[in-house]
Coordinates of C-alpha atoms (C1' of nucleotides) in Angstrom, one line a residue:
Chain A
X732 CA -55.3 -90.3 -28.1
X733 CA -52.4 -89.9 -25.8
X734 CA -48.9 -91.0 -26.5
X735 CA -48.0 -94.4 -25.2
X736 CA -45.6 -94.2 -22.2
X737 CA -42.0 -95.2 -23.0
X738 CA -41.9 -97.4 -20.0
X739 CA -44.0 -98.7 -17.2
X740 CA -44.2 -95.6 -15.0
X741 CA -45.3 -97.6 -12.0
X742 CA -42.3 -99.8 -12.0
X743 CA -39.5 -97.3 -12.6
X744 CA -37.6 -95.4 -10.0
X745 CA -37.5 -91.7 -10.3
X746 CA -35.5 -89.0 -8.7
X747 CA -31.8 -88.8 -8.0
X748 CA -29.5 -91.6 -9.1
X749 CA -27.7 -93.6 -6.4
X750 CA -23.9 -94.3 -6.8
X751 CA -24.8 -98.0 -7.3
X752 CA -27.1 -97.2 -10.2
X753 CA -24.5 -94.9 -11.7
X754 CA -21.9 -97.6 -11.4
X755 CA -24.1 -100.2 -13.0
X756 CA -25.0 -98.0 -15.9
X757 CA -21.5 -96.8 -16.5
X758 CA -19.9 -100.2 -16.3
X759 CA -22.4 -101.7 -18.6
X760 CA -22.2 -98.9 -21.2
X761 CA -18.5 -98.9 -21.1
X762 CA -18.4 -102.6 -21.7
X763 CA -21.2 -103.1 -24.1
X764 CA -22.3 -99.7 -25.3
X765 CA -25.9 -98.6 -25.3
X766 CA -26.8 -101.3 -27.8
X767 CA -28.7 -98.6 -29.7
X768 CA -31.7 -99.1 -27.6
X769 CA -32.1 -97.1 -24.4
X770 CA -35.5 -98.4 -23.7
X771 CA -34.3 -101.9 -23.3
X772 CA -31.1 -101.0 -21.6
X773 CA -32.3 -100.7 -18.0
X774 CA -33.8 -104.1 -18.1
X775 CA -30.5 -105.6 -19.3
X776 CA -28.7 -104.0 -16.5
X777 CA -31.3 -104.7 -13.9
X778 CA -32.0 -101.1 -13.3
X779 CA -35.5 -99.9 -12.4
X780 CA -35.2 -96.9 -14.4
X781 CA -36.8 -95.5 -17.5
X782 CA -34.6 -95.8 -20.6
X783 CA -34.8 -92.1 -21.2
X784 CA -33.6 -91.5 -17.7
X785 CA -30.6 -93.8 -18.3
X786 CA -29.8 -92.0 -21.4
X787 CA -30.0 -88.6 -19.7
X788 CA -27.9 -89.8 -16.8
X789 CA -25.3 -91.1 -19.1
X790 CA -25.2 -88.1 -21.4
X791 CA -25.3 -85.5 -18.8
X792 CA -23.3 -87.0 -16.0
X793 CA -21.6 -90.3 -16.5
X794 CA -20.2 -89.9 -20.0
X795 CA -16.4 -89.5 -20.0
X796 CA -14.9 -86.1 -20.3
X797 CA -17.9 -84.3 -19.0
X798 CA -17.1 -80.9 -17.5
X799 CA -19.3 -79.4 -14.8
X800 CA -19.4 -75.8 -13.7
X801 CA -16.6 -73.4 -14.1
X802 CA -17.5 -71.9 -17.4
X803 CA -14.7 -69.9 -18.9
X804 CA -15.1 -66.5 -20.4
X805 CA -14.6 -67.9 -23.8
X806 CA -17.3 -70.4 -23.2
X807 CA -19.6 -67.6 -22.0
X808 CA -18.9 -65.8 -25.2
X809 CA -19.7 -68.7 -27.3
X810 CA -22.8 -69.5 -25.5
X811 CA -24.0 -65.9 -25.6
X812 CA -23.1 -65.4 -29.2
X813 CA -24.8 -68.6 -30.3
X814 CA -27.8 -68.0 -28.2
X815 CA -28.3 -64.6 -29.9
X816 CA -27.9 -66.1 -33.3
X817 CA -29.7 -69.4 -33.0
X818 CA -31.7 -69.2 -29.9
X819 CA -32.1 -72.1 -27.5
X820 CA -30.6 -74.7 -29.6
X821 CA -28.8 -76.0 -26.7
X822 CA -27.6 -79.2 -28.4
X823 CA -26.0 -77.2 -31.1
X824 CA -24.4 -74.8 -28.7
X825 CA -23.2 -77.7 -26.7
X826 CA -21.6 -79.2 -29.8
X827 CA -19.3 -76.1 -29.8
X828 CA -18.2 -76.7 -26.3
X829 CA -16.5 -79.9 -25.8
X830 CA -17.3 -81.6 -22.6
X831 CA -20.4 -79.5 -22.0
X832 CA -23.8 -80.9 -22.2
X833 CA -26.9 -79.2 -23.5
X834 CA -28.5 -79.5 -20.1
X835 CA -25.5 -77.9 -18.4
X836 CA -25.5 -75.0 -20.8
X837 CA -29.2 -74.6 -20.6
X838 CA -29.0 -74.4 -16.8
X839 CA -26.0 -72.1 -17.0
X840 CA -27.8 -69.8 -19.3
X841 CA -31.0 -69.8 -17.4
X842 CA -29.4 -69.3 -14.0
X843 CA -26.5 -67.1 -14.7
X844 CA -25.7 -65.8 -18.1
X845 CA -29.1 -64.6 -18.9
X846 CA -29.3 -62.7 -15.6
X847 CA -25.8 -61.4 -16.2
X848 CA -26.7 -60.0 -19.5
X849 CA -30.4 -59.1 -19.1
X850 CA -30.7 -58.6 -15.5
X851 CA -28.8 -55.3 -15.4
X852 CA -31.7 -53.5 -16.9
X853 CA -34.2 -54.8 -14.4
X854 CA -33.4 -52.2 -11.9
X855 CA -33.7 -49.5 -14.5
X856 CA -37.1 -50.8 -15.2
X857 CA -38.4 -49.4 -12.0
X858 CA -37.8 -45.8 -12.9
X859 CA -38.9 -46.3 -16.5
X860 CA -42.0 -44.2 -16.3
X861 CA -40.6 -41.7 -14.0
X862 CA -37.8 -41.2 -16.5
X863 CA -40.1 -40.6 -19.3
X864 CA -43.0 -38.2 -19.9
X865 CA -45.4 -41.0 -20.5
X866 CA -48.2 -41.3 -18.2
X867 CA -48.1 -44.8 -16.7
X868 CA -51.9 -44.9 -16.8
X869 CA -51.9 -44.1 -20.5
X870 CA -52.6 -47.4 -22.1
X871 CA -52.2 -46.3 -25.6
X872 CA -48.6 -46.9 -26.1
X873 CA -48.6 -49.8 -23.7
X874 CA -51.2 -51.4 -25.8
X875 CA -49.1 -51.0 -28.9
X876 CA -46.2 -52.3 -27.0
X877 CA -48.2 -55.3 -26.0
X878 CA -49.3 -55.8 -29.5
X879 CA -45.8 -55.6 -30.7
X880 CA -44.5 -58.1 -28.2
X881 CA -47.3 -60.5 -28.2
X882 CA -45.8 -62.7 -30.7
X883 CA -42.3 -62.8 -29.4
X884 CA -41.3 -66.0 -27.9
X885 CA -39.3 -65.7 -24.7
X886 CA -36.3 -66.8 -26.5
X887 CA -36.7 -64.3 -29.3
X888 CA -37.5 -61.6 -26.8
X889 CA -34.4 -62.3 -24.8
X890 CA -32.3 -62.4 -28.0
X891 CA -33.8 -59.2 -29.1
X892 CA -33.0 -57.6 -25.8
X893 CA -29.5 -58.8 -25.9
X894 CA -29.1 -57.8 -29.5
X895 CA -30.4 -54.4 -28.8
X896 CA -28.4 -54.1 -25.8
X897 CA -25.3 -54.8 -27.7
X898 CA -26.4 -52.6 -30.5
X899 CA -26.7 -49.8 -28.1
X900 CA -23.1 -50.1 -27.2
X901 CA -22.3 -49.7 -30.8
X902 CA -24.7 -47.0 -31.5
X903 CA -25.3 -45.3 -28.3
X904 CA -27.2 -42.5 -29.9
X905 CA -29.5 -44.6 -31.9
X906 CA -33.0 -43.2 -31.7
X907 CA -34.7 -46.5 -31.4
X908 CA -34.7 -46.7 -27.7
X909 CA -35.7 -43.2 -27.3
X910 CA -38.7 -43.4 -29.5
X911 CA -41.2 -45.9 -28.3
X912 CA -43.7 -44.5 -30.7
X913 CA -42.0 -46.1 -33.6
X914 CA -42.1 -49.6 -32.2
X915 CA -45.5 -50.5 -33.3
X916 CA -44.6 -49.6 -36.8
X917 CA -42.6 -52.7 -36.9
X918 CA -45.8 -54.7 -36.9
X919 CA -46.2 -55.0 -40.6
X920 CA -42.9 -56.6 -40.9
X921 CA -43.8 -59.0 -38.2
X922 CA -47.0 -59.8 -40.0
X923 CA -45.1 -60.5 -43.1
X924 CA -42.8 -62.8 -41.2
X925 CA -45.7 -64.7 -39.8
X926 CA -47.2 -65.1 -43.3
X927 CA -43.9 -66.2 -44.5
X928 CA -43.6 -68.8 -41.9
X929 CA -47.1 -70.0 -42.3
X930 CA -46.5 -70.2 -46.0
X931 CA -43.5 -72.4 -45.5
X932 CA -45.1 -75.4 -44.1
X933 CA -45.6 -73.6 -40.8
X934 CA -42.2 -74.8 -39.9
X935 CA -40.7 -72.2 -37.6
X936 CA -37.5 -74.0 -37.2
X937 CA -35.4 -71.9 -39.4
X938 CA -32.3 -70.2 -38.7
X939 CA -31.7 -66.7 -39.5
X940 CA -28.1 -66.4 -39.6
X941 CA -25.1 -66.3 -41.7
X942 CA -22.1 -68.3 -42.1
X943 CA -18.7 -67.6 -43.2
X944 CA -15.6 -69.5 -43.9
X945 CA -12.4 -69.6 -42.0
X946 CA -13.3 -69.2 -38.5
X947 CA -10.9 -68.5 -35.7
X948 CA -13.7 -68.3 -33.4
X949 CA -14.4 -71.9 -33.4
X950 CA -11.6 -74.4 -33.8
X951 CA -11.5 -76.9 -36.5
X952 CA -12.8 -79.7 -34.4
X953 CA -15.7 -77.7 -33.2
X954 CA -16.6 -76.9 -36.8
X955 CA -16.5 -80.5 -37.6
X956 CA -18.6 -81.3 -34.6
X957 CA -21.1 -78.8 -35.6
X958 CA -21.2 -79.9 -39.2
X959 CA -21.9 -83.3 -38.1
X960 CA -24.6 -82.1 -35.9
X961 CA -26.1 -79.8 -38.4
X962 CA -26.0 -82.3 -41.1
X963 CA -27.7 -84.8 -39.1
X964 CA -30.3 -82.4 -38.0
X965 CA -30.8 -80.9 -41.4
X966 CA -29.9 -77.4 -40.4
X967 CA -28.9 -76.7 -43.9
X968 CA -32.4 -77.2 -44.8
X969 CA -33.6 -75.1 -42.1
X970 CA -31.4 -72.3 -43.2
X971 CA -32.5 -72.8 -46.7
X972 CA -35.6 -70.8 -46.3
X973 CA -36.6 -67.4 -47.3
X974 CA -37.8 -64.0 -46.6
X975 CA -40.5 -64.5 -49.1
X976 CA -43.3 -62.3 -48.3
X977 CA -41.1 -59.5 -47.2
X978 CA -41.0 -57.3 -50.1
X979 CA -38.1 -55.0 -50.8
X980 CA -40.4 -52.2 -49.9
X981 CA -40.6 -53.6 -46.4
X982 CA -37.1 -54.2 -45.8
X983 CA -33.7 -54.0 -47.3
X984 CA -31.1 -56.5 -46.7
X985 CA -27.5 -55.5 -46.7
X986 CA -24.8 -58.0 -46.1
X987 CA -21.3 -57.5 -45.1
X988 CA -18.7 -56.3 -47.4
X989 CA -15.9 -56.7 -45.0
X990 CA -13.5 -59.5 -44.4
X991 CA -15.7 -61.8 -42.6
X992 CA -19.2 -60.7 -42.6
X993 CA -22.4 -61.6 -42.5
X994 CA -24.5 -62.8 -39.9
X995 CA -27.7 -61.3 -40.8
X996 CA -30.0 -60.5 -38.0
X997 CA -33.3 -59.0 -38.3
X998 CA -32.8 -55.6 -36.9
X999 CA -35.5 -53.1 -37.3
X1000 CA -34.5 -50.1 -39.2
X1001 CA -36.3 -47.2 -37.9
X1002 CA -36.9 -43.6 -38.7
X1003 CA -35.3 -40.8 -36.7
X1004 CA -37.1 -37.7 -35.8
X1005 CA -36.8 -36.3 -39.2
X1006 CA -38.1 -39.3 -40.9
X1007 CA -34.7 -40.5 -42.0
X1008 CA -34.0 -44.1 -41.8
X1009 CA -31.7 -45.0 -39.0
X1010 CA -30.4 -48.5 -39.1
X1011 CA -29.9 -50.1 -35.8
X1012 CA -26.8 -51.6 -37.3
X1013 CA -26.0 -48.7 -39.4
X1014 CA -22.4 -48.8 -38.6
X1015 CA -20.6 -51.7 -40.1
X1016 CA -17.4 -50.4 -38.9
X1017 CA -18.6 -50.5 -35.3
X1018 CA -19.5 -54.1 -35.6
X1019 CA -16.0 -55.3 -35.5
X1020 CA -16.0 -54.3 -31.9
X1021 CA -18.8 -56.6 -31.1
X1022 CA -16.8 -59.4 -29.7
X1023 CA -14.9 -57.1 -27.4
X1024 CA -18.0 -55.5 -26.2
X1025 CA -19.5 -58.8 -25.6
X1026 CA -16.5 -59.7 -23.6
X1027 CA -17.0 -56.6 -21.6
X1028 CA -20.6 -57.4 -20.9
X1029 CA -19.9 -60.9 -19.9
X1030 CA -17.0 -60.1 -17.8
X1031 CA -18.3 -57.0 -16.2
X1032 CA -15.0 -55.5 -16.7
X1033 CA -16.4 -52.1 -16.6
X1034 CA -18.3 -51.1 -13.6
X1035 CA -20.8 -48.9 -15.2
X1036 CA -20.9 -50.8 -18.3
X1037 CA -23.2 -48.3 -20.0
X1038 CA -23.3 -44.6 -19.8
X1039 CA -26.4 -43.1 -18.3
X1040 CA -27.8 -42.4 -21.7
X1041 CA -27.4 -45.9 -22.7
X1042 CA -29.0 -47.0 -19.6
X1043 CA -32.0 -44.9 -20.4
X1044 CA -32.2 -46.4 -23.8
X1045 CA -32.2 -49.8 -22.4
X1046 CA -34.9 -48.7 -20.0
X1047 CA -37.1 -47.8 -22.8
X1048 CA -36.5 -51.1 -24.4
X1049 CA -37.5 -52.8 -21.3
X1050 CA -41.1 -52.4 -22.3
X1051 CA -40.6 -55.5 -24.4
X1052 CA -39.9 -57.5 -21.3
X1053 CA -42.9 -56.2 -19.5
X1054 CA -45.2 -57.5 -22.0
X1055 CA -46.3 -60.9 -21.0
X1056 CA -49.1 -61.4 -23.3
X1057 CA -49.3 -64.3 -25.7
X1058 CA -45.8 -63.9 -26.9
X1059 CA -45.6 -67.4 -28.0
X1060 CA -48.3 -67.0 -30.6
X1061 CA -46.0 -65.2 -32.9
X1062 CA -42.9 -66.6 -34.2
X1063 CA -40.4 -64.0 -34.9
X1064 CA -36.7 -63.6 -35.4
X1065 CA -35.7 -66.4 -33.2
X1066 CA -34.5 -69.3 -35.2
X1067 CA -38.0 -69.1 -36.2
X1068 CA -37.6 -66.7 -38.9
X1069 CA -37.7 -68.1 -42.3
X1070 CA -34.4 -67.3 -43.8
X1071 CA -34.4 -68.7 -47.2
X1072 CA -33.2 -65.5 -48.6
X1073 CA -30.0 -66.6 -47.2
X1074 CA -29.3 -68.5 -50.3
X1075 CA -30.5 -65.9 -52.5
X1076 CA -28.3 -63.4 -50.9
X1077 CA -25.2 -65.3 -51.2
X1078 CA -25.4 -66.6 -47.7
X1079 CA -23.4 -69.6 -47.2
X1080 CA -25.9 -71.8 -45.5
X1081 CA -23.4 -74.5 -44.9
X1082 CA -22.9 -74.0 -41.3
X1083 CA -24.0 -71.3 -39.0
X1084 CA -21.0 -71.8 -36.8
X1085 CA -18.4 -71.5 -39.4
X1086 CA -19.2 -67.9 -39.2
X1087 CA -16.2 -65.9 -38.4
X1088 CA -18.1 -62.8 -37.5
X1089 CA -21.3 -64.0 -36.3
X1090 CA -22.5 -60.5 -35.7
X1091 CA -20.1 -58.7 -37.7
X1092 CA -22.3 -57.2 -40.2
X1093 CA -25.9 -57.2 -40.5
X1094 CA -28.6 -54.8 -41.4
X1095 CA -32.0 -55.7 -42.3
X1096 CA -33.5 -52.3 -42.9
X1097 CA -37.1 -51.7 -42.5
X1098 CA -38.6 -49.0 -44.5
X1099 CA -41.2 -47.3 -42.6
Chain B
dA401 C1' -30.8 -71.3 16.2
dA402 C1' -34.7 -71.2 13.3
dC403 C1' -37.0 -69.7 9.5
dC404 C1' -37.4 -68.1 4.9
dA405 C1' -36.3 -66.9 0.3
dC406 C1' -33.5 -67.5 -3.4
dC407 C1' -30.4 -70.1 -6.4
dG408 C1' -28.4 -73.8 -9.0
dC409 C1' -28.5 -78.2 -10.7
dA410 C1' -30.2 -82.7 -11.7
dA411 C1' -33.9 -85.0 -13.4
dC412 C1' -38.4 -85.4 -15.5
dC413 C1' -41.8 -84.6 -19.1
dG414 C1' -43.8 -84.1 -23.4
dC415 C1' -43.4 -83.3 -28.1
dG416 C1' -41.5 -83.6 -32.8
dC417 C1' -38.6 -86.1 -35.8
dC418 C1' -36.6 -90.0 -37.8
dC419 C1' -36.2 -94.7 -38.9
dC420 C1' -37.8 -99.1 -39.8
dG421 C1' -41.0 -102.7 -40.6
Chain C
dG819 C1' -47.5 -94.6 -47.8
dC820 C1' -48.4 -95.4 -43.1
dG821 C1' -47.9 -96.3 -38.4
dG822 C1' -45.4 -97.5 -34.3
dG823 C1' -41.3 -97.2 -31.6
dG824 C1' -37.2 -95.0 -30.2
dC825 C1' -34.3 -90.9 -29.9
dG826 C1' -33.2 -86.2 -29.1
dC827 C1' -34.4 -81.8 -27.8
dG828 C1' -36.2 -77.9 -25.1
dG829 C1' -39.0 -76.5 -21.3
dT830 C1' -40.2 -77.3 -16.7
dT831 C1' -40.1 -79.0 -12.1
dG832 C1' -38.3 -80.4 -7.7
dC833 C1' -35.0 -80.6 -4.3
dG834 C1' -30.9 -79.6 -1.8
dG835 C1' -27.7 -75.9 -0.6
dT836 C1' -26.8 -71.3 0.8
dG837 C1' -27.3 -66.8 2.4
dG838 C1' -30.0 -63.3 4.8
dT839 C1' -33.1 -61.9 8.5

DNA sequence: AACCACCGCAACCGCGCCCCG
DNA sequence: GCGGGGCGCGGTTGCGGTGGT
C-alpha cells in the first residue's frame, strides 16, 4: 500500500517560485507564522503549492538571515570536518553554520567541496595500474577490493577516502596504501560491524564520534544550536550504542590522552610488511596538525599538496572508489557504525560538536 | 553564431520519525 | 497500543547559466 500523497498533486503548481508567490508566502509567515501546519498553509494564503514546497521555499530561501553562496574557508573546514565525522547529516552540519541551510550545504558539498577534496586523486586513478605491478586483468585482488567495498555507502566511502587522504598527510609512509593485499583482511571487522548493527535494532543511525568539552572550534551559540538539534533528534541516543560484537581480539580502541582528544574514528589498523601492527593513526602527536592540514587541503595553499609518494598512496586507495558494487548493502563506519562503546570508553556522548579536536586523536586498531 | 557539455542551484520526491487522537 | 497525519531529512532531478569547441 502506497503512502497517501501530502497534497493533491494535480492541483499544485510545481517548479520555480514566482516573485509573487514568494511575496505572498513571506508576508503571511512573517505576519502569522506557519501556524504549525505547512500542509494547510498554502490554502490559507491562496497558493497553489504543496505545503512541503512552501516549507522548503521558506526554509531555504525566504527565511530571514539566509546566506547564499560565498562559503568561507572556515565554513569549508566545518563542513568538511563534520562530514567526515558524521556523514551527510546536513541538518546537523547546517546547525553549525548560522544562515546556511542544509540544502545549501548539501549542494555546496556535492558540487564543490567533495570535488575539491576527492577529485584530486581522480587523475591519478588513470595511471593506477601502470604505476603498480598488478595486472589489470588480474581479477583476484580486484575481486577482493570489490568485496571490501561492497558494503560501503557512498557517504562512508567518501569519508573513508577523505579520512585516509588526511591520514596520509600525517603518516606519509604508512604502508596501508602501498599494500592492497591487506585490504580484504579488514572484512572480518566489517562483518562484526554488520552483526553489531543488525543486533542493535538494525538501526544504522548511530554516530561514531567523540565529543569533548570546551570547544574553540564552535562558538557557544553554535554549540547551543547543535545541542538543541541533537536533543530533539535524539542524537545522544544514537551515540549511545556500542561496538558490541567487536571483540578486543579484533580491535583495540585507544582514545586520546591529550588535551582535547577523542574523536574516535574507525581506522583500520594494518600490518606492515613484517607483520607488525601499523596504526593508520599511530601518531597522536601528528594529529594536532590535522586542522592545519585540512586548511591546506581546502584552500589549496600548496600547489602540489602531496608529495609524489603520497600521490601514489592515494592512487592505491582509489580502488575503493572504483568499486561500484552494492556498496549500500553494508553499513559501515558512516554514522552508521554502532558506537555504543562510546559510553563504555569514557566518551562524552553529549554532543558530537562540542568536540574540540574532532579528529585529534583516534585509533581503532585492528589486529590482523 | 551555434552547438554541446558541464556545472550549480533550486526544487521535488520518498522515506522515516514523531506526535496526537 | 495502534494508526494516521505532518514534519524533517537526505537523495535525486531538472533547468538555467556558462564555458569550450
